[in-house]
Short mmCIF file of C-alpha atoms in Angstrom, two decimals:
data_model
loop_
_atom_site.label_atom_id
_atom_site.label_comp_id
_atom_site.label_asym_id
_atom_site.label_seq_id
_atom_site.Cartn_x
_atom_site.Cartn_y
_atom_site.Cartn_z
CA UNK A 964 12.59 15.07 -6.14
CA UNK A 965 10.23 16.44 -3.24
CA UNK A 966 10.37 20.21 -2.82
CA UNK A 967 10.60 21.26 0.48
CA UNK A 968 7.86 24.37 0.94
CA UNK A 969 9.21 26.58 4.29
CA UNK A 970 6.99 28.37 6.31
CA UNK A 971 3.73 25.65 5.64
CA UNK A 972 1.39 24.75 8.05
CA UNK A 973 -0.11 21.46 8.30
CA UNK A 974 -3.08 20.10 8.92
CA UNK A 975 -5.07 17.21 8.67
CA UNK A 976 -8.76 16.01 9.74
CA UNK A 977 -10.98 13.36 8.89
CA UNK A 978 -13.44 14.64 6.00
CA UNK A 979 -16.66 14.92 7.91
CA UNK A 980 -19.57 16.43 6.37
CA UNK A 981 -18.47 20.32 6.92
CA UNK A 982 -15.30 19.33 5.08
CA UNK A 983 -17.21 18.02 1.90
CA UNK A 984 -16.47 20.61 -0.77
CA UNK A 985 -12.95 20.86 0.63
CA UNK A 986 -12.51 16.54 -0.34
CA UNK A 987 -14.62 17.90 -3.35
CA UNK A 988 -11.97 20.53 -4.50
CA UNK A 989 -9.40 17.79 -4.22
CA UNK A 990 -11.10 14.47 -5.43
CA UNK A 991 -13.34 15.91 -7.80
CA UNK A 992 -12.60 20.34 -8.68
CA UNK A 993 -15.62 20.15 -11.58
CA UNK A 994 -18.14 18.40 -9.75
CA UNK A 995 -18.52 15.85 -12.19
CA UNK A 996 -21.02 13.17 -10.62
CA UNK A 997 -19.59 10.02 -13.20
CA UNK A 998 -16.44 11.28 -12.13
CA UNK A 999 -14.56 9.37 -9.20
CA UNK A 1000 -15.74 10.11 -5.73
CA UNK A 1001 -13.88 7.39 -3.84
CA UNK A 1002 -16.88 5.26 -3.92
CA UNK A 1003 -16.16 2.28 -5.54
CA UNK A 1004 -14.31 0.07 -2.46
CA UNK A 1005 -17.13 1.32 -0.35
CA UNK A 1006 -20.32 1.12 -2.54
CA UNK A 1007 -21.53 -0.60 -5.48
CA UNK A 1008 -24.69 0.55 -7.58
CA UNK A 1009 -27.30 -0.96 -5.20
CA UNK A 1010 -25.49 1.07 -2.51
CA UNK A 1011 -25.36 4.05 -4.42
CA UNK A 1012 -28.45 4.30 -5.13
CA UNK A 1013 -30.41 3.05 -1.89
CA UNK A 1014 -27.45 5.62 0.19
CA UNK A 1015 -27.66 8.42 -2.38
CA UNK A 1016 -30.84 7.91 -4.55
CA UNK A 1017 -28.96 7.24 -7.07
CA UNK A 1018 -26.46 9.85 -7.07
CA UNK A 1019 -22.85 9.39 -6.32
CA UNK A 1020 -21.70 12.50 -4.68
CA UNK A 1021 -24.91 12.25 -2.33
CA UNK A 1022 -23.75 8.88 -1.42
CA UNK A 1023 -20.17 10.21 -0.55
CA UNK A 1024 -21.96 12.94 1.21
CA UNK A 1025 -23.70 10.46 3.64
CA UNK A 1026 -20.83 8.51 3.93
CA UNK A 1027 -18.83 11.54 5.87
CA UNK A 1028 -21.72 11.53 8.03
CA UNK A 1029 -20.55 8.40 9.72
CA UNK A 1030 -19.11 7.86 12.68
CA UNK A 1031 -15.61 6.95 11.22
CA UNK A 1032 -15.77 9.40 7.99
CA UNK A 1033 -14.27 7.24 4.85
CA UNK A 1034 -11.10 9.73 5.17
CA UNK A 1035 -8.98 12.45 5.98
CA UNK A 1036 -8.25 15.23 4.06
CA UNK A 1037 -4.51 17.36 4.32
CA UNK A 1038 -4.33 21.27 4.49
CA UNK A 1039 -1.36 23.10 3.83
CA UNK A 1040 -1.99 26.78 4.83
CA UNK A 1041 -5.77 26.23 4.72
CA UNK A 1042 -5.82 25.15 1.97
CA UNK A 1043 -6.95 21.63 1.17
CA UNK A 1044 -4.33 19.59 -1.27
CA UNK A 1045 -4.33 15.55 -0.28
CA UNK A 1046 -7.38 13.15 0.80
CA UNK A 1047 -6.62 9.63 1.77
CA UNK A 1048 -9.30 7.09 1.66
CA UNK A 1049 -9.04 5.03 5.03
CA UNK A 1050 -11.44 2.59 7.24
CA UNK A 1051 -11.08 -0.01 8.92
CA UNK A 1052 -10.73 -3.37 6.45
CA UNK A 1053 -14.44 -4.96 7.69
CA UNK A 1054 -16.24 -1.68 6.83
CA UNK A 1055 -14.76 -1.64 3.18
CA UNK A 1056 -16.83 -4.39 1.63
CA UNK A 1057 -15.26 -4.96 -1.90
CA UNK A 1058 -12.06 -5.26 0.24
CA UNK A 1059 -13.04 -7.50 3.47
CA UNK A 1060 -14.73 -9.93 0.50
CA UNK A 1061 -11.36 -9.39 -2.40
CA UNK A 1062 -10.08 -12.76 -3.38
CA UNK A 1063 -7.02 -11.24 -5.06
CA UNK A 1064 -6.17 -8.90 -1.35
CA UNK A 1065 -6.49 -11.90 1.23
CA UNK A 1066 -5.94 -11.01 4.92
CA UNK A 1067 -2.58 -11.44 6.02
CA UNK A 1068 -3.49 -12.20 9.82
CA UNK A 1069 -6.12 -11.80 11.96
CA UNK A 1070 -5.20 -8.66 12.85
CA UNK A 1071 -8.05 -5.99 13.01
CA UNK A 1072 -6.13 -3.70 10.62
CA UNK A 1073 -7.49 -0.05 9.19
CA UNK A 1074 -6.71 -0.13 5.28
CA UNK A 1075 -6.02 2.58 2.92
CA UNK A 1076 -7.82 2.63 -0.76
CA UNK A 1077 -6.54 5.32 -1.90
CA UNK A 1078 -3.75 8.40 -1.57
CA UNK A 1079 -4.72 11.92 -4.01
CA UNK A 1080 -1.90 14.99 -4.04
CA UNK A 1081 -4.32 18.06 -5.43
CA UNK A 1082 -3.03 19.05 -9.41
CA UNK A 1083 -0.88 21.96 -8.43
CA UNK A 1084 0.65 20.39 -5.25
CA UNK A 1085 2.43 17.40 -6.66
CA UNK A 1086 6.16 17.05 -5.11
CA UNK A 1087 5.87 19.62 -2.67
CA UNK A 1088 5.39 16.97 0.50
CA UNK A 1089 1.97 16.49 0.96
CA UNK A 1090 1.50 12.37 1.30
CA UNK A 1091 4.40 12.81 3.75
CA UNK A 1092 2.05 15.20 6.18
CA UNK A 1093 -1.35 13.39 4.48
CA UNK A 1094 0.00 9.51 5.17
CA UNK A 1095 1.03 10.80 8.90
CA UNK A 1096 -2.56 12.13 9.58
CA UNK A 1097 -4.46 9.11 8.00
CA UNK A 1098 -2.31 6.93 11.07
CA UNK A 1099 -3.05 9.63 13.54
CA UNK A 1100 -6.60 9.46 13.06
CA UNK A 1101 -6.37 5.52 12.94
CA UNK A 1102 -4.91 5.90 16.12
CA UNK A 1103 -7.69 8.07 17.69
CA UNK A 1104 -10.44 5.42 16.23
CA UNK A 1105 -8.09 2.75 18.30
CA UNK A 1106 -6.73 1.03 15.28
CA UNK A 1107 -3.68 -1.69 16.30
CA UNK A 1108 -2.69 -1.07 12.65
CA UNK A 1109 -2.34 0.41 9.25
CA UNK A 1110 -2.01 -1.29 5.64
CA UNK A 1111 -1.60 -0.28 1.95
CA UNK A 1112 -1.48 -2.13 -1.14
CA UNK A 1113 0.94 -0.23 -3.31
CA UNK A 1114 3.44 -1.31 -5.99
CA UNK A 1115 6.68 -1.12 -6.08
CA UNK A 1116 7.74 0.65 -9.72
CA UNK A 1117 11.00 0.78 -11.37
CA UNK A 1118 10.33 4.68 -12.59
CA UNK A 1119 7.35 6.97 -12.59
CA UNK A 1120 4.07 5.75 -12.19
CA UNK A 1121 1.43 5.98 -14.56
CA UNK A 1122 -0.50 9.11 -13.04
CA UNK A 1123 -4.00 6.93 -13.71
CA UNK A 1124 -2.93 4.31 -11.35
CA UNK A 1125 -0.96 6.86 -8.73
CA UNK A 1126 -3.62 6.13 -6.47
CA UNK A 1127 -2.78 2.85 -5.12
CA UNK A 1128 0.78 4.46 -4.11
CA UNK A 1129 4.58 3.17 -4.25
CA UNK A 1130 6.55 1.09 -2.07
CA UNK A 1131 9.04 3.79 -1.52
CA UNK A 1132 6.32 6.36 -0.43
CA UNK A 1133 5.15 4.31 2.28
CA UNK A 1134 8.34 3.29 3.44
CA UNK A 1135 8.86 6.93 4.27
CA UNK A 1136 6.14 6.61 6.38
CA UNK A 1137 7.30 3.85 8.69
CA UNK A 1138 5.45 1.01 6.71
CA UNK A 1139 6.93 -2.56 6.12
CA UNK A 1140 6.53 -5.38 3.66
CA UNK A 1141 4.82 -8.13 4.96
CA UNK A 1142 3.38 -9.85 2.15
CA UNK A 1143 2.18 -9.77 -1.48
CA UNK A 1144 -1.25 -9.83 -3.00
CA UNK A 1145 -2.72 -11.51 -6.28
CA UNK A 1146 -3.79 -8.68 -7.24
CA UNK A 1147 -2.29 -5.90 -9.83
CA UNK A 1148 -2.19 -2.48 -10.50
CA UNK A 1149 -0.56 -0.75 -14.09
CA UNK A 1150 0.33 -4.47 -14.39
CA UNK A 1151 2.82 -4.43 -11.50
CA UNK A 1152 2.00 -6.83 -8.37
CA UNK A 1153 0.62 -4.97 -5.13
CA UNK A 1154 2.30 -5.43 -1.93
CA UNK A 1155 1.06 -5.87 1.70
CA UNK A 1156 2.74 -3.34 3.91
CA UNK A 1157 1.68 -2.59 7.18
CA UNK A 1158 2.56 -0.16 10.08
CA UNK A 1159 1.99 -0.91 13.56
CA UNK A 1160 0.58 1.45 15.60
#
């Protein structure tokens, strides 16, 4: 069950490059550069290394630098403690080319990757505020729509694969099944669900 947290303020902004350290503290707390830093939809090793020289925090780095930032990150009083990974579907590359998560339509959606709650600030509300501001700033970037690839799990996920999120979660936020996919994550089928916007 979600705790309810009174008296937080929300906030949430894409992760441009003055908000680094703060997608750092989130994604990433010991800096660890074989750790993940959201970079494998985005980049592969070739990209890494002609975008970062090698290095796969610099490559992160450069992407925030963009003109739409590969995220937004969720503050609850200042502090930061959710990042969702979200672009529109063309700019992702091992997405636009997947075999196994094929289009459903022509439409010109944004995707989100991936969905992070901060250790410490599990089931206290945060995808609830974070999934709001990652269609907000779609929205701004004139985006006709929003989809995720979750999974739909009987119980608790396994916290390794968290990051692809549930069914249920993004039903909360005014998403809809529209489809399935081929592929799988923790061995359970993802879904196509989509919110218009």
């Amino acid at each position: 069950m979600t705790q309810n947290v009174p008296g937080s303020e929300w906030q949430t902004h894409p992760v441009t490059a003055d908000r680094f350290e703060d997608f750092a503290d989130v994604i990433n707390p010991t800096r660890r550069d074989m750790h993940c830093w959201c970079l494998s939809h985005r980049l592969g090793a070739k990209g890494i290394d002609e975008l970062g020289d090698g290095s796969r925090e610099t490559a992160m780095r450069r992407l925030c630098e963009r003109e739409n930032p590969p995220g937004v990150l969720t503050y609850r009083n200042g502090v930061p403690v959710g990042w969702c990974s979200i672009g529109p579907r063309a700019e992702i590359p091992r997405l636009a080319a997947s075999k196994l998560i094929r289009p459903a339509d022509g439409v010109p959606v944004w995707s989100i990757i991936c969905v992070v709650v901060r250790s410490g600030h599990r089931r206290q509300g945060v995808t609830e505020h974070l999934l709001q501001g990652a269609l907000d700033y779609a929205a701004s970037r004139g985006a006709p729509a929003v989809e995720a690839h979750p999974v739909d799990p009987e119980g608790r996920m396994d916290t390794t694969m968290a990051f692809v999120g549930t069914r249920a979660m993004f039903e909360r936020a005014g998403f809809r099944v529209i489809g399935t996919t081929d592929a799988v994550a923790g061995r359970m089928p993802r879904l196509i669900m989509r919110r218009n916007l």
